[in-house]
XYZ file of N, CA, C and O in Angstrom:
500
model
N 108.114 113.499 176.832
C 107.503 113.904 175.583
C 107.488 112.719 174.623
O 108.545 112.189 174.281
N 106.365 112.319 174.207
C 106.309 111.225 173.095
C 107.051 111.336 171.755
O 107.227 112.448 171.259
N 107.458 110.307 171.201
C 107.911 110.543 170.198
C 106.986 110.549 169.243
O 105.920 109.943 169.358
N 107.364 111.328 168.081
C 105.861 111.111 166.887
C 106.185 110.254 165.748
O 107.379 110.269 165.449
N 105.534 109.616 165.136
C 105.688 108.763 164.279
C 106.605 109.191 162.994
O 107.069 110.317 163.178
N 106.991 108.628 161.771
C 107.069 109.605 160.533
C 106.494 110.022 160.166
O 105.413 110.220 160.722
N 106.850 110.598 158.619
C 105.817 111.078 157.812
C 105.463 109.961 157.001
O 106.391 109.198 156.733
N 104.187 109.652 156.489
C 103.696 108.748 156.354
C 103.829 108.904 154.439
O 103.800 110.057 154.010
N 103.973 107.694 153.358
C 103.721 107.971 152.170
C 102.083 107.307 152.072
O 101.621 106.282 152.573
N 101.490 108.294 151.261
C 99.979 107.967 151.483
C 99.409 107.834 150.368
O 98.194 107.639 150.416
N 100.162 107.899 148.824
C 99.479 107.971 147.853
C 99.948 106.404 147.179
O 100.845 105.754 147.717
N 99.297 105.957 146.071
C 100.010 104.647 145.097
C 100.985 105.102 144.280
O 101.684 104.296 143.667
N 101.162 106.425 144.159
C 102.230 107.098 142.794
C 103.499 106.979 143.680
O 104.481 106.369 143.259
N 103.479 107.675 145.149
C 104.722 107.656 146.087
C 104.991 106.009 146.440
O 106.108 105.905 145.933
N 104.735 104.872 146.896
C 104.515 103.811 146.704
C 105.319 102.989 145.549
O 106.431 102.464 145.613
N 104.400 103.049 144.486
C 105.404 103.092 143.241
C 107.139 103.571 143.048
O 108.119 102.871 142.794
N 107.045 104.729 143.237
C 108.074 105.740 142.822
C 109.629 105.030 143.605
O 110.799 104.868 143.260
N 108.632 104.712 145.047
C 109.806 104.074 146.188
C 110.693 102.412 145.359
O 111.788 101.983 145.725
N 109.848 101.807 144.273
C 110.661 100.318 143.688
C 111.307 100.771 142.598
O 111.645 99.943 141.752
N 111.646 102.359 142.377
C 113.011 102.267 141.302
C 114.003 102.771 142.802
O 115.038 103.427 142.686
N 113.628 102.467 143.705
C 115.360 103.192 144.408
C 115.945 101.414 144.617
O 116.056 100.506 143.793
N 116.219 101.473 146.068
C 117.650 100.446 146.245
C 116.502 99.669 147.221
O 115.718 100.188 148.016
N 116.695 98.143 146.854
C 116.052 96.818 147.809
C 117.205 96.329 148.641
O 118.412 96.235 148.418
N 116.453 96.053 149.658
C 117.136 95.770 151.101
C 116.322 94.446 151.511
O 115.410 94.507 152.336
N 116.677 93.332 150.933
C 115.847 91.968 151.323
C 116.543 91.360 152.589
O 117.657 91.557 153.076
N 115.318 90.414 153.015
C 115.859 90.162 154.450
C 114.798 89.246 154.979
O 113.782 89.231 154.283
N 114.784 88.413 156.131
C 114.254 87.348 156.246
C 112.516 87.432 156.500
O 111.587 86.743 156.078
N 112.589 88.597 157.378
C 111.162 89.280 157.614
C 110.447 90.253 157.051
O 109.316 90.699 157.244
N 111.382 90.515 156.265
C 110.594 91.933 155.899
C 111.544 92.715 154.158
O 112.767 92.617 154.059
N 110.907 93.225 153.319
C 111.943 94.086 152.823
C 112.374 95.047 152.831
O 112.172 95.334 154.011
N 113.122 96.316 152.203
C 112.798 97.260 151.909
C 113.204 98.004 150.708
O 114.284 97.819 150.147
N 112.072 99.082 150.222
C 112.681 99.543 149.429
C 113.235 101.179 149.560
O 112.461 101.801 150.287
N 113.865 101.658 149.276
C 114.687 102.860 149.509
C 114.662 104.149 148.652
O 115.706 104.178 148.000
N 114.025 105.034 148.439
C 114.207 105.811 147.279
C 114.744 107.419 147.819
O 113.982 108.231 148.344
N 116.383 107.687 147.532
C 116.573 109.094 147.149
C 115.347 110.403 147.036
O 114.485 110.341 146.160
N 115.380 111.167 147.686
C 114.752 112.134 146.819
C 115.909 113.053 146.617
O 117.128 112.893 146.673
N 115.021 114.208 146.328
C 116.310 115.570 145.708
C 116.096 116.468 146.829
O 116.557 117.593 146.637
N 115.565 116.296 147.865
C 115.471 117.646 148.893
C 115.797 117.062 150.296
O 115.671 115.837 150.295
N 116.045 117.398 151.075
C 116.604 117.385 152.411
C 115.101 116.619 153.776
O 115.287 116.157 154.902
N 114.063 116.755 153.171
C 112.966 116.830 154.393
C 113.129 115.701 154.941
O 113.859 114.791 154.548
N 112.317 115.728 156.054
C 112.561 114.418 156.660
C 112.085 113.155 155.930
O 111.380 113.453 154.966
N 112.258 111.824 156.099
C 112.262 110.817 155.481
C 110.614 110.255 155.857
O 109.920 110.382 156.865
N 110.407 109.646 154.645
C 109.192 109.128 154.916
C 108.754 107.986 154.603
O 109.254 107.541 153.570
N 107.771 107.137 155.265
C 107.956 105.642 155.403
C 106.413 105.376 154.791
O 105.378 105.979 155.075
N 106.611 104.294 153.879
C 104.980 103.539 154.013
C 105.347 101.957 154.351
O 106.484 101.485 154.368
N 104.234 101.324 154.589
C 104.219 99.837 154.790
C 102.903 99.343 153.811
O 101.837 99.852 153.465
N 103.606 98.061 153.572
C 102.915 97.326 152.677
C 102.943 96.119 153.352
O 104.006 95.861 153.915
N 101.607 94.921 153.481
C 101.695 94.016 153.739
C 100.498 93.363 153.079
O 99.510 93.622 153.766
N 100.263 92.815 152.300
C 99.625 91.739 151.079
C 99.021 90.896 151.742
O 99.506 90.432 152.774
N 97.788 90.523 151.245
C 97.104 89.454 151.505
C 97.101 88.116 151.365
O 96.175 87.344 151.611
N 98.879 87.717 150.693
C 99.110 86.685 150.996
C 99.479 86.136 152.940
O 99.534 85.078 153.568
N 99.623 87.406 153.187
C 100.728 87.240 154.231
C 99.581 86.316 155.514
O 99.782 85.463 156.379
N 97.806 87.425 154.770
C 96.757 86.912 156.197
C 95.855 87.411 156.096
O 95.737 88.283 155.235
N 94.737 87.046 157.007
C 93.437 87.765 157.230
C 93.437 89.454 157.189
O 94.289 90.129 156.612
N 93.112 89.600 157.400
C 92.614 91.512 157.661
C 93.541 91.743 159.255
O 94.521 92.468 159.433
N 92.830 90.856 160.262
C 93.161 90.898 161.549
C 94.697 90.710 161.751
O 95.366 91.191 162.666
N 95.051 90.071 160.920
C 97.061 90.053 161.062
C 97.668 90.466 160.446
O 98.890 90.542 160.575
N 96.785 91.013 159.262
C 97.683 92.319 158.287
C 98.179 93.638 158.941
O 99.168 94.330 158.698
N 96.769 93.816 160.221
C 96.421 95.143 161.060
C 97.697 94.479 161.919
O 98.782 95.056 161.994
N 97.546 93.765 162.272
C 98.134 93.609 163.284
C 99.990 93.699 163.230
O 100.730 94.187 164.084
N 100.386 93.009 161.845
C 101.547 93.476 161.163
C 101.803 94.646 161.241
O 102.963 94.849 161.600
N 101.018 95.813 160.995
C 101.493 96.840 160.293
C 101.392 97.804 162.138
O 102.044 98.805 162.436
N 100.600 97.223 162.848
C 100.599 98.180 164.218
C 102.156 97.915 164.902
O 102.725 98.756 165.598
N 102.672 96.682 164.584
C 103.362 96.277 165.317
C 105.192 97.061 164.483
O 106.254 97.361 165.029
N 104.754 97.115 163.076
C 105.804 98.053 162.220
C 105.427 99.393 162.578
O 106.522 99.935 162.431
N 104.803 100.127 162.871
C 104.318 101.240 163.416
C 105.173 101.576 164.145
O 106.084 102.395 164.030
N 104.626 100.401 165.537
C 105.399 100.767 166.894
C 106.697 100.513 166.553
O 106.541 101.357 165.670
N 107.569 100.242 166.438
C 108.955 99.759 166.143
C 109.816 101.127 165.274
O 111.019 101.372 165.366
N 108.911 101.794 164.535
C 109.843 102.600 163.692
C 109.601 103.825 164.808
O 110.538 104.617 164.905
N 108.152 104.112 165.866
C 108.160 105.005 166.351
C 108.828 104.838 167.815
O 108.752 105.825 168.547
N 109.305 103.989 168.180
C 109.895 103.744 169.309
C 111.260 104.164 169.226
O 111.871 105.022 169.863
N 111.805 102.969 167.820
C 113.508 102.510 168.241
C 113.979 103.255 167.245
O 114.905 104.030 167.481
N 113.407 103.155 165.899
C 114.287 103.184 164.140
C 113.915 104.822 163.836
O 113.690 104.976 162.635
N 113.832 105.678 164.369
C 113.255 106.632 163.816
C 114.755 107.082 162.964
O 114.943 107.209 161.754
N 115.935 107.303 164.408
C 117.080 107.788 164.068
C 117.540 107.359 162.928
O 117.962 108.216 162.152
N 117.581 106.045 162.555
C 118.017 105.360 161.959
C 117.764 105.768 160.176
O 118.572 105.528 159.279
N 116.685 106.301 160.054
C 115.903 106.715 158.765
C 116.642 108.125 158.107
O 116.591 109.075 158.889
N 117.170 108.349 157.083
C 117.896 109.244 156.464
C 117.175 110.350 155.995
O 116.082 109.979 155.566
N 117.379 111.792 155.886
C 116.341 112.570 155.547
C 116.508 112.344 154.227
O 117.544 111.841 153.794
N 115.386 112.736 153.377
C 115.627 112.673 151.803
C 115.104 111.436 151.334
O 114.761 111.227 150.170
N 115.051 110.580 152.322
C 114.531 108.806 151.513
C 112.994 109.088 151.545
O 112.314 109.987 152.040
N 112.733 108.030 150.865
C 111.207 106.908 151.122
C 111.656 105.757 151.624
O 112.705 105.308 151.163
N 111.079 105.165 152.490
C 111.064 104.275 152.220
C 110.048 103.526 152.705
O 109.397 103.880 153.689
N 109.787 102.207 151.921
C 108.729 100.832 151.465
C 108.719 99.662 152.425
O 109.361 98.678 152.058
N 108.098 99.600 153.596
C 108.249 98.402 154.302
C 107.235 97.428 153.659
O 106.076 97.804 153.483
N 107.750 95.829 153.199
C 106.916 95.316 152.367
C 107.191 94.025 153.370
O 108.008 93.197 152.965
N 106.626 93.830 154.515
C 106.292 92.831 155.765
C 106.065 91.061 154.963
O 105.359 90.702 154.020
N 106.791 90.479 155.644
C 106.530 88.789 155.892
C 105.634 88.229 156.775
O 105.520 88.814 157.852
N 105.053 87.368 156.614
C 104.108 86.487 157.994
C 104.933 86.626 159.113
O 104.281 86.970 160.099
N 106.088 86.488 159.316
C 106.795 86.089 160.278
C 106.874 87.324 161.154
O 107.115 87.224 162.357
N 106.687 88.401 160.600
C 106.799 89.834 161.638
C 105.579 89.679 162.459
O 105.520 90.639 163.227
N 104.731 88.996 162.596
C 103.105 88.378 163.514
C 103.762 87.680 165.151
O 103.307 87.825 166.286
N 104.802 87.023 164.740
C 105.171 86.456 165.541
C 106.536 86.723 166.121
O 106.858 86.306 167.233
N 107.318 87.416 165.356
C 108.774 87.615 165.880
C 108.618 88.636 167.093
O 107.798 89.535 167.279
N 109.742 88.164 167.888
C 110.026 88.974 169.291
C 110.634 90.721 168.840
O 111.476 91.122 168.036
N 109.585 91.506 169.955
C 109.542 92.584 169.431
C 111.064 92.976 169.197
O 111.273 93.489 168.098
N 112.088 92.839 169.974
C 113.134 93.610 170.258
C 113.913 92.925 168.912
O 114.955 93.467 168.545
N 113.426 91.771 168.194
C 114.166 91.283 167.119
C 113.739 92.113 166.285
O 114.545 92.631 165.513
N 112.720 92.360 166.244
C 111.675 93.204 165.124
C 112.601 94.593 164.724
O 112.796 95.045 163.596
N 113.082 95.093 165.983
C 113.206 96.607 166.599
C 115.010 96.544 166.233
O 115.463 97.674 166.047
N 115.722 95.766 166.150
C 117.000 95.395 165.988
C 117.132 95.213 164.312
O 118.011 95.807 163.688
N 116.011 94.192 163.565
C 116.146 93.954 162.278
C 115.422 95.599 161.392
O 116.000 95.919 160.353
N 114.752 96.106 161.659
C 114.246 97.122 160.944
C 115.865 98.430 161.384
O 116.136 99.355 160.619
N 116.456 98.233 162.347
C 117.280 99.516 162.891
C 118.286 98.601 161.579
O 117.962 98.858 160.420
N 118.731 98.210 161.660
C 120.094 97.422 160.923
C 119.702 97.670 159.337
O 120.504 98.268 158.619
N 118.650 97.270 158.897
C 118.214 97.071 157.385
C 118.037 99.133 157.121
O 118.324 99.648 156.041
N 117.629 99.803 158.110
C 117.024 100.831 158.037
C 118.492 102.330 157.768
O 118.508 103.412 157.182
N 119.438 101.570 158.539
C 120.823 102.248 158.564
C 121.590 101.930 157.436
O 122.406 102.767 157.051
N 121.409 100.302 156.524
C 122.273 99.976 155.427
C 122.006 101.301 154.603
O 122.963 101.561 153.873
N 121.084 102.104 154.531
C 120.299 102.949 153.164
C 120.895 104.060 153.348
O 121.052 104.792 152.371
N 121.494 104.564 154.961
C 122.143 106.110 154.819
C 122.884 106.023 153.830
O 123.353 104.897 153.663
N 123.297 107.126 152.785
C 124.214 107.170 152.288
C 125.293 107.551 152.220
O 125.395 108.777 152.240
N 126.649 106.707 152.104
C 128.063 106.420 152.286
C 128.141 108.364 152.414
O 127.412 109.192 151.869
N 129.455 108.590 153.457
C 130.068 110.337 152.818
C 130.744 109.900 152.483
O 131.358 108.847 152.657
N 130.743 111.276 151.484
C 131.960 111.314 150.597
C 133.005 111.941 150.869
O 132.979 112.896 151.645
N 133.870 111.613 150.413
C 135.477 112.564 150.624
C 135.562 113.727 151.217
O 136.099 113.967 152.299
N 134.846 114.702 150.257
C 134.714 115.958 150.215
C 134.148 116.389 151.920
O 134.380 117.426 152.541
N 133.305 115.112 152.376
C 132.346 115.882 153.514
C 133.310 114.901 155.014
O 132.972 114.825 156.195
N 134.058 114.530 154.587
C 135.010 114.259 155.590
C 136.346 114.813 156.155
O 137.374 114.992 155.502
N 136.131 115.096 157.704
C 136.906 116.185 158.296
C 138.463 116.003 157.991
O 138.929 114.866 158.060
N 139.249 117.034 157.671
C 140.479 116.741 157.620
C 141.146 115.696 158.838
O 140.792 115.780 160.013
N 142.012 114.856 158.422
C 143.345 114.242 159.697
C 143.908 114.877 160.441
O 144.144 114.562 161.607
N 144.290 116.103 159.773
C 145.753 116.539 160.044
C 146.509 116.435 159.952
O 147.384 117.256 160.227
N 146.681 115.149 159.419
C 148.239 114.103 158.925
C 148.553 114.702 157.523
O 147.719 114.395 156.671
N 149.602 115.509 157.094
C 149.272 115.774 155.797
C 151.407 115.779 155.966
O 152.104 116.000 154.975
């Protein structure tokens, strides 16, 4: 059974909304992170600028962030976030499994910490 992609953010207001949460900078790529207030599953947009390239390697950026979140990082994504993939030139050329390793790592910093309260007793008391 295939896996299915996320949910996609599709508007400029959701977009927006995602650069007041938490930045996650990094050599290839950034991200940005935004909380919501409800439980649903997490949802991703990508951004990649026309500094980065032509049309043909912007597409090509963003197929290649596609595949990577729908392959490896899905788990990795917290319910309740947004989050903002805002791509470097260098994701054109980096080896996929680096790609697939750096988005899982940057993508897991954003779960958020438990707290006390939601941690199982020791028993040691």
């Amino acid at each position: 059974m295939p896996t299915l992609p996320p949910a996609r953010l599709k508007n400029r207001a959701e977009f927006l909304a995602a650069r007041r949460g938490r930045r996650l900078n990094g050599p290839f790529f950034f991200i940005e992170a935004l909380e919501r207030a409800d439980d649903a599953p997490a949802r991703i947009g990508l951004t990649v600028t026309r500094k980065v390239g032509n049309s043909v390697e912007r597409n090509r950026i963003r197929r290649r962030l596609r595949e990577a979140l729908r392959v490896s990082c899905r788990a990795d994504m917290a319910n309740g976030f947004d989050y903002v993939v805002v791509a470097r030139r260098d994701v054109l050329t980096l080896p996929f499994a680096t790609l697939t390793g750096e988005l899982s790592r940057r993508l897991s910093k954003v779960r958020p910490k438990a707290s006390p309260a939601d941690k199982p007793p020791s028993g040691t008391e």
